[in-house]
Amino acid sequence: MVDVAGFELTPEDREVLRHPLVGSVILFTRNYANSGQLTRLVADIHSVRQPALIVGVDHEGGRVQRFRSGFSALPPLRRIGHEFDLDSKHGLTLARSMGWLMAAELRAHGIDLSFAPCVDLDYGVSEVIGDRAFHAKPEAVAQLALAYMQGMKDAGMAATAKHFPGHGAVVVDSHQSLPVDRRDWAGLANDVLPYRRLIANSLPGVMVAHVLFPAEAPEPASLSRRWVQNALREELRFEGAVFTDDLSMGGAKEFGDIVARASAALAAGCDVLPVCNDRPAVAKLLDELEFEVEPTAHLRLVRMRGRPAPELEALHAGEPWRGAQDLLARSAQPPALKLTAGNA
């Protein structure tokens, strides 16, 4: 999975996208000027190859929302968790609606997938996760993530839960360096519970974290057969697509050059390897990686392709979008306070 330079494809972009090892594209804020431009860019990417490349983006809401002007300002997942605490039924309705709204607006522009939801638990220590987490309690995260996933499915988009097996209990930001979590598999039971629930409900995708769990393996989860093949595939019986987190991140760089990292991730059982904001690394990888893509991996990725959805004008005219806007406006208001006797 590679990125592209700007608002439209360059000749170099087109050459990279035609390489047989490239199967998908990830977009960033630099790729967005306005709604029409984004729709044209995505259509152009889809036209480069047949079958079409899959186009994705990180668009969770809150701090992590690549496209702003012209898109709904989605709340951070923590706000949805707060509403769940006040009224669980409303919280679940909000989760499903925001999952739908996020996915519907992206699908209206042709984008196939968003790397969401984040199902890390909020331990209160990870700044990079922070309000991206629904909740501290695993059961609440499981319920809210399932509702969010169902909303995405309603809009024609496959969900990708992240960051397996859990990024919420470490302070270090894996974008910068390698976080270390000393817990073993049994100690991660709470973090894994949302994945169990989502997998039981046909979760399509999982993104694996650049976090080291030395009690289980000597390499980060993203490069580890213990985590991808044994834990995810065999113990949790996950049959969907496995994405690594970006292999250009600091948390992966301690484990060799880009070819060594990619080879380790593929050997671990990962299907899709994002390499972002480093075109020389992409060129090196495409020149030197020796790997034959398995047909089953192709099939898993095909299932991540976006399904038919209304274009933007029809989306905005529909009752579901207006209803989602009403819920969004309510969630944007200051949260209600519940005073107890201890507050007096």
CSV table of C-alpha atoms in Angstrom, one decimal:
chain,number,residue,atom,x,y,z
A,1,MET,CA,0.0,0.0,0.0
A,2,VAL,CA,1.6,3.2,-1.2
A,3,ASP,CA,0.9,6.9,-1.1
A,4,VAL,CA,0.8,9.5,-3.9
A,5,ALA,CA,2.3,13.0,-4.1
A,6,GLY,CA,-0.5,15.5,-4.4
A,7,PHE,CA,-3.9,16.5,-5.8
A,8,GLU,CA,-3.5,14.5,-9.0
A,9,LEU,CA,-1.3,11.6,-10.1
A,10,THR,CA,2.2,12.3,-11.4
A,11,PRO,CA,3.9,10.2,-14.1
A,12,GLU,CA,6.0,8.7,-11.3
A,13,ASP,CA,2.9,7.9,-9.3
A,14,ARG,CA,1.4,6.0,-12.3
A,15,GLU,CA,4.5,4.0,-12.8
A,16,VAL,CA,4.5,2.9,-9.1
A,17,LEU,CA,0.8,2.1,-9.1
A,18,ARG,CA,1.2,-0.2,-12.1
A,19,HIS,CA,3.8,-2.4,-10.3
A,20,PRO,CA,2.3,-5.9,-9.7
A,21,LEU,CA,3.3,-5.8,-6.0
A,22,VAL,CA,1.2,-2.6,-5.4
A,23,GLY,CA,-2.4,-3.5,-4.5
A,24,SER,CA,-3.7,-0.4,-2.7
A,25,VAL,CA,-3.2,3.4,-2.1
A,26,ILE,CA,-3.5,5.4,1.0
A,27,LEU,CA,-4.4,9.1,0.9
A,28,PHE,CA,-3.4,12.0,3.2
A,29,THR,CA,-4.5,15.6,3.8
A,30,ARG,CA,-2.0,16.7,1.1
A,31,ASN,CA,-4.2,14.8,-1.4
A,32,TYR,CA,-7.3,16.8,-0.7
A,33,ALA,CA,-8.2,20.3,-2.1
A,34,ASN,CA,-12.0,19.9,-2.4
A,35,SER,CA,-14.7,17.3,-3.0
A,36,GLY,CA,-14.6,17.3,-6.8
A,37,GLN,CA,-10.8,17.1,-6.9
A,38,LEU,CA,-10.8,14.1,-4.4
A,39,THR,CA,-13.5,12.3,-6.5
A,40,ARG,CA,-11.4,12.8,-9.6
A,41,LEU,CA,-8.2,11.6,-8.0
A,42,VAL,CA,-9.8,8.4,-6.6
A,43,ALA,CA,-11.4,7.7,-10.0
A,44,ASP,CA,-8.0,8.2,-11.6
A,45,ILE,CA,-6.3,5.8,-9.2
A,46,HIS,CA,-9.1,3.2,-9.8
A,47,SER,CA,-8.6,3.5,-13.6
A,48,VAL,CA,-4.8,2.8,-13.5
A,49,ARG,CA,-5.3,-1.0,-13.2
A,50,GLN,CA,-7.8,-3.7,-13.6
A,51,PRO,CA,-8.9,-5.0,-11.2
A,52,ALA,CA,-8.8,-1.6,-9.6
A,53,LEU,CA,-6.5,-0.7,-6.8
A,54,ILE,CA,-8.1,-0.2,-3.4
A,55,VAL,CA,-8.0,3.3,-2.0
A,56,GLY,CA,-7.9,3.9,1.7
A,57,VAL,CA,-7.4,6.6,4.3
A,58,ASP,CA,-7.2,7.2,8.0
A,59,HIS,CA,-10.4,9.0,8.8
A,60,GLU,CA,-11.5,8.1,12.3
A,61,GLY,CA,-12.8,11.5,13.4
A,62,GLY,CA,-11.4,13.8,16.1
A,63,ARG,CA,-7.6,14.3,15.7
A,64,VAL,CA,-7.4,11.7,12.9
A,65,GLN,CA,-9.5,13.0,10.1
A,66,ARG,CA,-7.6,13.6,6.8
A,67,PHE,CA,-10.4,15.5,5.0
A,68,ARG,CA,-12.0,18.5,6.8
A,69,SER,CA,-13.6,21.2,4.6
A,70,GLY,CA,-16.7,19.7,2.9
A,71,PHE,CA,-16.8,16.7,5.2
A,72,SER,CA,-18.6,16.3,8.5
A,73,ALA,CA,-16.4,17.1,11.6
A,74,LEU,CA,-16.6,13.7,13.3
A,75,PRO,CA,-16.3,13.5,17.0
A,76,PRO,CA,-13.4,11.5,18.6
A,77,LEU,CA,-14.4,8.0,19.6
A,78,ARG,CA,-14.0,8.9,23.3
A,79,ARG,CA,-17.0,11.3,23.0
A,80,ILE,CA,-19.1,8.3,21.8
A,81,GLY,CA,-18.0,6.4,24.8
A,82,HIS,CA,-19.0,9.2,27.1
A,83,GLU,CA,-22.5,9.3,25.6
A,84,PHE,CA,-22.6,5.5,26.1
A,85,ASP,CA,-21.9,6.0,29.8
A,86,LEU,CA,-24.8,8.5,30.1
A,87,ASP,CA,-27.2,6.4,28.0
A,88,SER,CA,-26.0,3.1,26.6
A,89,LYS,CA,-28.8,2.8,24.0
A,90,HIS,CA,-28.0,6.4,22.7
A,91,GLY,CA,-24.3,5.7,22.7
A,92,LEU,CA,-24.7,2.6,20.5
A,93,THR,CA,-27.0,4.5,18.2
A,94,LEU,CA,-24.4,7.3,18.0
A,95,ALA,CA,-21.6,4.8,17.3
A,96,ARG,CA,-23.5,3.2,14.4
A,97,SER,CA,-24.6,6.5,13.0
A,98,MET,CA,-21.0,8.0,13.1
A,99,GLY,CA,-19.6,4.8,11.6
A,100,TRP,CA,-22.2,5.1,8.8
A,101,LEU,CA,-21.6,8.9,8.3
A,102,MET,CA,-17.8,8.5,8.1
A,103,ALA,CA,-18.0,5.7,5.7
A,104,ALA,CA,-20.9,7.1,3.6
A,105,GLU,CA,-19.1,10.4,2.9
A,106,LEU,CA,-15.9,8.6,1.9
A,107,ARG,CA,-17.8,6.1,-0.3
A,108,ALA,CA,-19.5,9.1,-2.0
A,109,HIS,CA,-16.0,10.1,-3.2
A,110,GLY,CA,-15.1,6.5,-4.3
A,111,ILE,CA,-12.8,5.7,-1.3
A,112,ASP,CA,-12.9,2.0,-0.5
A,113,LEU,CA,-11.9,1.9,3.1
A,114,SER,CA,-11.0,3.8,6.2
A,115,PHE,CA,-8.8,2.3,8.9
A,116,ALA,CA,-11.4,2.3,11.6
A,117,PRO,CA,-12.5,1.7,14.3
A,118,CYS,CA,-9.7,2.0,16.8
A,119,VAL,CA,-10.5,-0.6,19.5
A,120,ASP,CA,-7.5,0.1,21.8
A,121,LEU,CA,-8.5,0.4,25.5
A,122,ASP,CA,-8.1,3.8,27.1
A,123,TYR,CA,-5.6,3.1,29.9
A,124,GLY,CA,-4.9,6.9,30.3
A,125,VAL,CA,-1.2,6.5,29.4
A,126,SER,CA,-1.0,6.6,25.6
A,127,GLU,CA,-1.0,10.1,24.1
A,128,VAL,CA,-1.0,8.8,20.6
A,129,ILE,CA,-4.2,6.8,21.4
A,130,GLY,CA,-5.9,9.1,24.0
A,131,ASP,CA,-9.3,10.2,22.8
A,132,ARG,CA,-9.1,7.9,19.8
A,133,ALA,CA,-10.3,5.1,22.2
A,134,PHE,CA,-14.0,4.5,22.8
A,135,HIS,CA,-13.6,3.6,26.5
A,136,ALA,CA,-11.4,2.0,29.2
A,137,LYS,CA,-13.7,-1.0,29.7
A,138,PRO,CA,-13.3,-3.8,27.2
A,139,GLU,CA,-17.0,-4.7,27.1
A,140,ALA,CA,-18.0,-1.1,26.3
A,141,VAL,CA,-15.4,-1.0,23.5
A,142,ALA,CA,-16.6,-4.3,22.1
A,143,GLN,CA,-20.3,-3.1,22.0
A,144,LEU,CA,-19.4,0.3,20.6
A,145,ALA,CA,-17.0,-1.0,18.0
A,146,LEU,CA,-19.5,-3.6,16.8
A,147,ALA,CA,-22.1,-0.9,16.3
A,148,TYR,CA,-19.6,1.3,14.5
A,149,MET,CA,-18.6,-1.6,12.3
A,150,GLN,CA,-22.2,-2.2,11.4
A,151,GLY,CA,-22.7,1.4,10.5
A,152,MET,CA,-19.7,1.2,8.2
A,153,LYS,CA,-21.2,-1.9,6.6
A,154,ASP,CA,-24.5,-0.1,6.1
A,155,ALA,CA,-22.7,2.5,4.1
A,156,GLY,CA,-20.8,0.0,1.9
A,157,MET,CA,-17.4,0.0,3.7
A,158,ALA,CA,-15.5,-2.8,5.4
A,159,ALA,CA,-14.1,-2.1,8.9
A,160,THR,CA,-10.5,-2.5,9.9
A,161,ALA,CA,-10.0,-2.8,13.7
A,162,LYS,CA,-6.7,-1.5,15.1
A,163,HIS,CA,-4.1,-1.7,16.7
A,164,PHE,CA,-3.9,-5.5,17.3
A,165,PRO,CA,-3.3,-6.8,20.0
A,166,GLY,CA,-3.4,-3.4,21.8
A,167,HIS,CA,-1.6,0.0,21.8
A,168,GLY,CA,-3.4,1.6,24.7
A,169,ALA,CA,-1.2,0.5,27.6
A,170,VAL,CA,2.1,1.9,26.4
A,171,VAL,CA,3.4,5.4,26.7
A,172,VAL,CA,5.7,5.5,23.7
A,173,ASP,CA,4.3,6.5,20.3
A,174,SER,CA,5.1,3.8,17.7
A,175,HIS,CA,5.3,6.5,15.1
A,176,GLN,CA,8.5,7.6,16.8
A,177,SER,CA,10.1,4.5,18.4
A,178,LEU,CA,9.2,1.0,19.5
A,179,PRO,CA,6.8,0.7,22.5
A,180,VAL,CA,7.3,-2.3,24.8
A,181,ASP,CA,4.4,-4.0,26.7
A,182,ARG,CA,5.6,-6.6,29.2
A,183,ARG,CA,2.2,-8.5,29.4
A,184,ASP,CA,1.8,-12.0,28.0
A,185,TRP,CA,-1.2,-13.4,26.1
A,186,ALA,CA,-3.2,-14.0,29.2
A,187,GLY,CA,-2.5,-10.5,30.5
A,188,LEU,CA,-3.9,-9.1,27.3
A,189,ALA,CA,-7.3,-10.7,27.6
A,190,ASN,CA,-9.1,-7.4,28.1
A,191,ASP,CA,-7.4,-5.8,25.1
A,192,VAL,CA,-8.2,-8.8,22.9
A,193,LEU,CA,-11.9,-9.0,23.9
A,194,PRO,CA,-13.1,-6.4,21.4
A,195,TYR,CA,-11.4,-8.4,18.6
A,196,ARG,CA,-13.0,-11.6,19.7
A,197,ARG,CA,-16.5,-9.9,19.5
A,198,LEU,CA,-15.8,-8.3,16.2
A,199,ILE,CA,-14.3,-11.5,14.6
A,200,ALA,CA,-17.4,-13.4,15.8
A,201,ASN,CA,-19.4,-10.9,13.7
A,202,SER,CA,-17.3,-11.3,10.5
A,203,LEU,CA,-14.8,-8.5,11.0
A,204,PRO,CA,-13.2,-7.9,7.5
A,205,GLY,CA,-9.8,-6.3,8.4
A,206,VAL,CA,-7.3,-5.9,11.3
A,207,MET,CA,-4.3,-3.6,11.5
A,208,VAL,CA,-1.4,-5.0,13.6
A,209,ALA,CA,0.6,-2.7,15.9
A,210,HIS,CA,4.3,-1.9,16.0
A,211,VAL,CA,4.4,-2.9,19.7
A,212,LEU,CA,6.9,-5.3,21.2
A,213,PHE,CA,5.5,-8.0,23.6
A,214,PRO,CA,8.8,-9.7,24.7
A,215,ALA,CA,6.9,-12.2,26.9
A,216,GLU,CA,5.5,-13.6,23.6
A,217,ALA,CA,7.9,-12.8,20.7
A,218,PRO,CA,11.3,-11.1,20.1
A,219,GLU,CA,9.8,-8.8,17.3
A,220,PRO,CA,6.9,-6.4,17.3
A,221,ALA,CA,3.4,-7.8,16.7
A,222,SER,CA,3.4,-6.5,13.1
A,223,LEU,CA,6.4,-8.6,12.2
A,224,SER,CA,5.6,-11.6,14.3
A,225,ARG,CA,4.3,-15.0,13.3
A,226,ARG,CA,3.3,-15.5,16.9
A,227,TRP,CA,0.9,-12.6,16.8
A,228,VAL,CA,-0.4,-12.8,13.2
A,229,GLN,CA,-0.5,-16.5,12.4
A,230,ASN,CA,-0.8,-18.1,15.8
A,231,ALA,CA,-2.8,-15.5,17.9
A,232,LEU,CA,-4.9,-13.8,15.2
A,233,ARG,CA,-5.4,-16.6,12.6
A,234,GLU,CA,-5.3,-19.7,14.7
A,235,GLU,CA,-6.4,-18.7,18.3
A,236,LEU,CA,-8.9,-16.0,17.3
A,237,ARG,CA,-9.9,-17.7,13.9
A,238,PHE,CA,-9.7,-14.4,12.0
A,239,GLU,CA,-10.1,-14.9,8.3
A,240,GLY,CA,-10.0,-11.4,7.0
A,241,ALA,CA,-7.3,-9.1,5.7
A,242,VAL,CA,-4.3,-8.3,7.9
A,243,PHE,CA,-2.6,-4.9,7.5
A,244,THR,CA,0.6,-3.9,9.2
A,245,ASP,CA,0.8,-0.4,10.5
A,246,ASP,CA,3.0,1.9,8.3
A,247,LEU,CA,6.3,0.1,7.9
A,248,SER,CA,8.0,3.5,7.7
A,249,MET,CA,7.2,4.3,11.3
A,250,GLY,CA,9.9,4.4,14.0
A,251,GLY,CA,8.5,1.4,15.8
A,252,ALA,CA,9.4,-0.8,12.8
A,253,LYS,CA,12.7,0.8,11.8
A,254,GLU,CA,14.8,-1.1,14.5
A,255,PHE,CA,14.2,-4.4,12.5
A,256,GLY,CA,16.2,-3.9,9.4
A,257,ASP,CA,15.8,-1.9,6.2
A,258,ILE,CA,12.5,-1.7,4.4
A,259,VAL,CA,13.0,-5.0,2.5
A,260,ALA,CA,13.8,-6.9,5.7
A,261,ARG,CA,10.8,-5.4,7.5
A,262,ALA,CA,8.5,-6.2,4.6
A,263,SER,CA,9.8,-9.7,4.3
A,264,ALA,CA,9.3,-10.3,8.0
A,265,ALA,CA,5.7,-9.0,7.9
A,266,LEU,CA,4.9,-11.2,5.0
A,267,ALA,CA,6.5,-14.2,6.6
A,268,ALA,CA,4.4,-13.4,9.7
A,269,GLY,CA,1.2,-13.7,7.7
A,270,CYS,CA,0.4,-10.1,6.9
A,271,ASP,CA,-1.5,-9.4,3.6
A,272,VAL,CA,-1.0,-5.6,3.1
A,273,LEU,CA,2.1,-3.6,4.0
A,274,PRO,CA,1.6,0.2,4.0
A,275,VAL,CA,4.8,2.2,3.2
A,276,CYS,CA,4.0,5.9,3.6
A,277,ASN,CA,5.8,9.2,3.0
A,278,ASP,CA,9.0,7.5,1.8
A,279,ARG,CA,9.1,7.1,-2.0
A,280,PRO,CA,12.7,5.9,-2.0
A,281,ALA,CA,11.8,3.1,0.4
A,282,VAL,CA,8.9,2.2,-1.9
A,283,ALA,CA,11.2,2.1,-4.9
A,284,LYS,CA,13.7,-0.1,-3.0
A,285,LEU,CA,11.0,-2.5,-1.9
A,286,LEU,CA,9.5,-2.9,-5.4
A,287,ASP,CA,13.0,-3.5,-6.9
A,288,GLU,CA,14.3,-5.9,-4.3
A,289,LEU,CA,11.4,-7.7,-2.6
A,290,GLU,CA,11.2,-11.3,-3.7
A,291,PHE,CA,7.7,-12.5,-2.9
A,292,GLU,CA,4.9,-14.1,-4.8
A,293,VAL,CA,1.4,-13.0,-3.6
A,294,GLU,CA,-0.8,-15.9,-2.5
A,295,PRO,CA,-4.2,-16.1,-4.1
A,296,THR,CA,-5.9,-16.2,-0.7
A,297,ALA,CA,-4.4,-12.9,0.2
A,298,HIS,CA,-5.8,-11.4,-3.0
A,299,LEU,CA,-9.2,-12.7,-2.1
A,300,ARG,CA,-9.0,-11.2,1.4
A,301,LEU,CA,-8.1,-7.9,0.0
A,302,VAL,CA,-10.9,-8.0,-2.6
A,303,ARG,CA,-13.4,-8.2,0.3
A,304,MET,CA,-12.1,-4.8,1.5
A,305,ARG,CA,-13.3,-3.2,-1.7
A,306,GLY,CA,-16.0,-0.6,-1.3
A,307,ARG,CA,-19.6,-1.6,-2.2
A,308,PRO,CA,-22.0,0.5,-4.3
A,309,ALA,CA,-23.0,3.7,-2.5
A,310,PRO,CA,-24.9,7.0,-3.4
A,311,GLU,CA,-22.9,9.9,-4.8
A,312,LEU,CA,-22.5,13.0,-2.7
A,313,GLU,CA,-25.6,14.9,-3.9
A,314,ALA,CA,-27.9,11.9,-3.4
A,315,LEU,CA,-26.3,11.3,0.0
A,316,HIS,CA,-26.9,14.8,1.2
A,317,ALA,CA,-30.5,14.6,0.1
A,318,GLY,CA,-31.3,11.4,2.0
A,319,GLU,CA,-32.9,11.1,5.4
A,320,PRO,CA,-30.1,8.9,6.8
A,321,TRP,CA,-27.5,11.7,6.3
A,322,ARG,CA,-29.8,14.4,7.8
A,323,GLY,CA,-30.5,12.1,10.8
A,324,ALA,CA,-26.7,11.6,11.3
A,325,GLN,CA,-26.2,15.3,11.1
A,326,ASP,CA,-28.7,15.8,14.0
A,327,LEU,CA,-26.9,13.3,16.1
A,328,LEU,CA,-23.6,14.8,15.2
A,329,ALA,CA,-24.8,18.3,16.2
A,330,ARG,CA,-25.9,16.9,19.6
A,331,SER,CA,-22.6,15.2,20.1
A,332,ALA,CA,-20.7,18.4,19.4
A,333,GLN,CA,-22.4,20.2,22.3
A,334,PRO,CA,-20.7,20.3,25.7
A,335,PRO,CA,-21.1,17.0,27.4
A,336,ALA,CA,-23.7,16.8,30.1
A,337,LEU,CA,-22.6,16.6,33.7
A,338,LYS,CA,-24.1,14.2,36.2
A,339,LEU,CA,-23.5,15.4,39.8
A,340,THR,CA,-23.4,12.9,42.6
A,341,ALA,CA,-23.5,13.3,46.3
A,342,GLY,CA,-19.7,13.4,46.3
A,343,ASN,CA,-19.8,16.5,44.2
A,344,ALA,CA,-21.7,18.6,46.7
